[in-house]
Amino acid sequence: MTDKLYHECHDLIRQGRAVLQELQEWGFESVTVTAFEPTEPAAASAGKKTATAVSAPETLAELEAGLQGCQLCPLCQERKNIVFGQGNPQADLVLVGEAPGREEDERGYPFVGEAGRLLEKILFAMNLQREDVYICNVIKCRPPHNRDPEAGEIATCEQFLQRQLEIIKPRLVITLGRFAAHTLLQTAEPISRLRGHWKEYRGIAVMPTFHPAYLLRNPAGKREVWQDMKQVMQRLQG
Ligand code: URA
């Protein structure tokens, strides 16, 4: 896909999303999408089926299946695996990271590298295991050389995170790092100011905290993350 075509597609997606958002604000709960059928001469279309209703995926498995082979953005060119997410589909707690790194891309699961091992330690300290929670990322494919995700990539991919959260309906979400917090909370406030304060995403309580990869570089931040996790544990038990 050329850059120009990519940006045109991105604009169309953004416009489509704005229309849907407006419909939602008006109180519409669902929209039936009808497949586009080019007009054909009557003879050519005789005997063909017309419009097909396409409904939104109702389960994580359906959503993941629909993502296979995704080519919505250029990250598809270098990825080895789409890293959809992993864990309990009925979890009370969802953790949202940024994007897969090298090991995640190779194995197809989120947070299985060094940052993931630290995340597991944090969960362990909260008396939780990976299987108790659901873990996913804003971006489902690895950005080359682990660069930051670009705005267009986030805009294209965030719909899948949104649907994941709609399907799981967790009580709480922990956003790990600035990209997850900025994407879900639609803010540009620095993570150092966001962390530790309860926020809300579509009726779900959100606790922004530092990313485990940041903690690997700045271990002093662990104290603050632990303060944040204590708030999460309290609320989970409440
Ligand atoms: N960092 C992330 O944000 N997500 C992963 O899955 C791995 C590392």
XYZ file of C-alpha atoms and ligand atoms in Angstrom:
246
model
C 0.000 0.000 0.000
C 1.399 3.450 -0.894
C 1.675 6.168 1.777
C -0.976 8.225 -0.022
C -3.455 5.344 -0.106
C -2.699 4.541 3.527
C -3.462 8.138 4.585
C -6.644 8.193 2.506
C -7.792 4.947 4.119
C -6.889 6.321 7.516
C -8.984 9.454 6.901
C -11.932 7.345 5.767
C -11.673 5.194 8.888
C -11.564 8.332 11.048
C -14.575 9.834 9.316
C -16.487 6.560 9.614
C -15.661 6.358 13.280
C -16.836 9.951 13.846
C -20.181 9.119 12.216
C -20.570 6.015 14.394
C -19.600 7.951 17.507
C -22.222 10.566 16.731
C -24.856 7.872 16.234
C -23.861 6.426 19.596
C -24.261 9.837 21.228
C -27.761 9.956 19.805
C -28.533 6.655 21.525
C -28.112 4.154 18.675
C -26.892 0.840 20.071
C -26.151 -1.001 16.852
C -25.855 -0.405 13.153
C -26.473 -2.991 10.484
C -23.770 -2.839 7.849
C -24.770 -3.811 4.364
C -22.136 -4.995 1.926
C -21.587 -2.634 -0.992
C -22.797 -4.113 -4.257
C -21.828 -2.276 -7.434
C -24.809 -1.734 -9.713
C -24.857 -4.246 -12.496
C -27.130 -4.644 -15.465
C -30.185 -6.665 -14.489
C -29.160 -9.614 -16.649
C -25.680 -9.848 -15.088
C -27.030 -9.775 -11.534
C -29.889 -12.175 -12.129
C -29.876 -15.044 -9.647
C -27.287 -13.368 -7.362
C -27.816 -12.733 -3.683
C -28.030 -9.032 -2.742
C -27.137 -7.276 0.514
C -25.433 -9.236 3.282
C -25.763 -8.168 6.898
C -22.432 -8.128 8.742
C -22.573 -8.088 12.532
C -19.865 -7.093 15.003
C -17.844 -9.973 16.493
C -19.495 -11.142 19.713
C -16.603 -13.113 21.218
C -12.860 -12.622 21.538
C -12.335 -15.682 19.356
C -14.482 -14.186 16.585
C -12.720 -10.845 16.886
C -9.309 -12.511 16.744
C -10.304 -14.659 13.781
C -11.458 -11.539 11.918
C -8.069 -9.921 12.497
C -6.099 -12.694 10.859
C -4.223 -11.430 7.819
C -5.027 -7.808 8.760
C -3.484 -5.311 6.333
C -5.061 -2.138 7.666
C -1.697 -0.473 8.321
C 1.933 -0.890 7.220
C 2.879 -2.799 10.385
C 1.546 -5.914 8.638
C 4.621 -5.895 6.386
C 7.183 -6.848 9.026
C 5.178 -8.620 11.705
C 5.570 -12.343 12.278
C 2.429 -12.704 14.386
C -0.564 -10.594 15.292
C -0.464 -10.316 19.084
C -4.160 -10.172 19.869
C -4.217 -10.678 23.644
C -4.244 -13.451 26.214
C -5.938 -14.445 29.423
C -9.320 -14.853 31.013
C -12.061 -13.639 28.645
C -14.249 -12.916 31.690
C -11.571 -11.160 33.697
C -12.454 -8.425 36.171
C -9.111 -6.839 35.403
C -7.608 -6.036 31.993
C -4.051 -4.758 31.566
C -3.337 -2.763 28.429
C 0.208 -2.232 27.169
C 1.599 -0.421 24.173
C 2.601 -2.797 21.366
C 4.334 -6.162 20.960
C 8.121 -6.271 21.114
C 10.451 -8.783 19.456
C 9.636 -11.773 21.646
C 5.900 -11.072 21.584
C 6.010 -10.827 17.784
C 7.837 -14.140 17.577
C 5.549 -15.989 19.970
C 2.221 -14.286 19.309
C 1.461 -13.469 22.967
C 1.637 -10.172 24.866
C 4.233 -9.425 27.530
C 6.331 -12.583 27.234
C 9.703 -10.784 27.178
C 11.648 -9.088 29.942
C 8.955 -6.482 30.609
C 6.446 -9.326 30.762
C 8.472 -11.135 33.413
C 8.393 -7.985 35.526
C 4.657 -7.657 34.919
C 4.178 -11.233 36.151
C 6.070 -10.335 39.333
C 3.776 -7.357 39.877
C 0.736 -9.590 39.356
C 2.187 -12.190 41.714
C 2.598 -9.509 44.397
C -1.087 -8.715 43.872
C -1.890 -12.386 44.394
C -2.848 -12.738 40.751
C -1.609 -14.861 37.871
C -1.712 -14.240 34.152
C -4.681 -16.613 33.853
C -6.740 -14.474 36.245
C -6.507 -11.337 34.136
C -6.612 -10.400 30.465
C -3.524 -8.804 28.908
C -3.415 -7.003 25.583
C -1.952 -3.991 23.811
C -3.203 -0.920 22.004
C -1.345 -2.014 18.859
C -1.548 -5.647 17.778
C 1.534 -5.771 15.520
C 5.151 -4.976 16.358
C 6.436 -1.578 15.247
C 9.820 -2.120 13.533
C 12.796 -1.884 15.922
C 10.308 -1.295 18.773
C 9.817 2.310 17.738
C 6.875 4.231 19.237
C 3.532 3.527 17.570
C 2.480 6.271 15.155
C -0.787 8.183 15.507
C -2.186 6.605 12.331
C -1.362 3.095 13.553
C -3.095 3.763 16.861
C -6.135 5.283 15.136
C -6.399 2.208 12.908
C -5.884 -0.409 15.611
C -7.663 1.028 18.661
C -11.042 -0.229 17.428
C -9.887 -3.776 18.247
C -8.945 -2.822 21.797
C -12.285 -1.057 22.175
C -14.146 -4.168 21.028
C -12.039 -6.376 23.329
C -13.108 -4.238 26.275
C -16.743 -4.241 25.140
C -16.691 -8.045 24.999
C -14.803 -8.650 28.262
C -16.596 -5.931 30.228
C -13.945 -5.805 32.980
C -14.518 -3.948 36.233
C -11.089 -2.355 36.073
C -8.420 -1.562 33.515
C -4.754 -0.849 34.227
C -3.062 1.106 31.465
C 0.677 0.477 31.276
C 2.610 3.477 30.046
C 1.629 6.608 28.209
C 0.342 5.170 24.928
C -2.330 3.021 26.564
C -3.378 5.842 28.911
C -3.447 8.448 26.153
C -5.390 6.184 23.802
C -8.102 5.097 26.227
C -8.405 8.358 28.130
C -8.056 10.639 25.109
C -5.605 12.924 26.865
C -2.035 14.050 26.307
C -1.282 14.596 29.979
C 2.110 13.187 30.985
C 1.983 9.703 32.488
C 3.818 11.003 35.548
C 0.743 13.130 36.322
C -1.859 10.581 35.235
C -0.551 7.623 37.203
C -2.061 6.826 40.540
C -5.356 8.595 39.833
C -8.555 6.776 38.963
C -9.965 7.678 35.560
C -12.862 6.320 33.545
C -13.213 4.786 30.120
C -16.812 4.160 28.989
C -17.973 3.385 32.532
C -14.911 1.254 33.402
C -12.543 2.435 36.148
C -9.027 2.924 34.797
C -5.783 3.112 36.783
C -2.922 4.504 34.699
C 0.538 3.440 35.815
C 4.084 3.230 34.486
C 5.022 0.663 31.840
C 7.112 -2.295 33.100
C 9.744 -1.520 30.426
C 10.128 1.921 32.025
C 10.589 0.236 35.407
C 13.392 -1.897 33.966
C 15.223 1.334 33.134
C 14.058 3.252 36.227
C 13.629 0.808 39.105
C 12.864 3.696 41.487
C 9.453 3.936 39.807
C 8.475 0.561 41.291
C 7.425 2.219 44.549
C 4.904 4.369 42.714
C 3.606 1.447 40.672
C 3.105 -0.519 43.863
C 1.101 2.379 45.337
C -1.075 2.253 42.214
C -1.466 -1.526 42.417
C -2.559 -1.291 46.043
C -5.389 0.984 44.949
C -6.331 -1.571 42.290
C -6.337 -4.444 44.800
C -8.523 -2.452 47.183
C -11.031 -1.721 44.465
C -10.988 -5.306 43.172
C -11.805 -6.562 46.650
C -14.423 -3.889 47.288
N 5.564 -3.995 25.778
C 4.241 -3.822 25.552
O 3.719 -2.715 25.661
N 3.525 -4.876 25.204
C 4.027 -6.093 25.098
O 3.281 -7.021 24.772
C 5.391 -6.245 25.340
C 6.144 -5.194 25.688
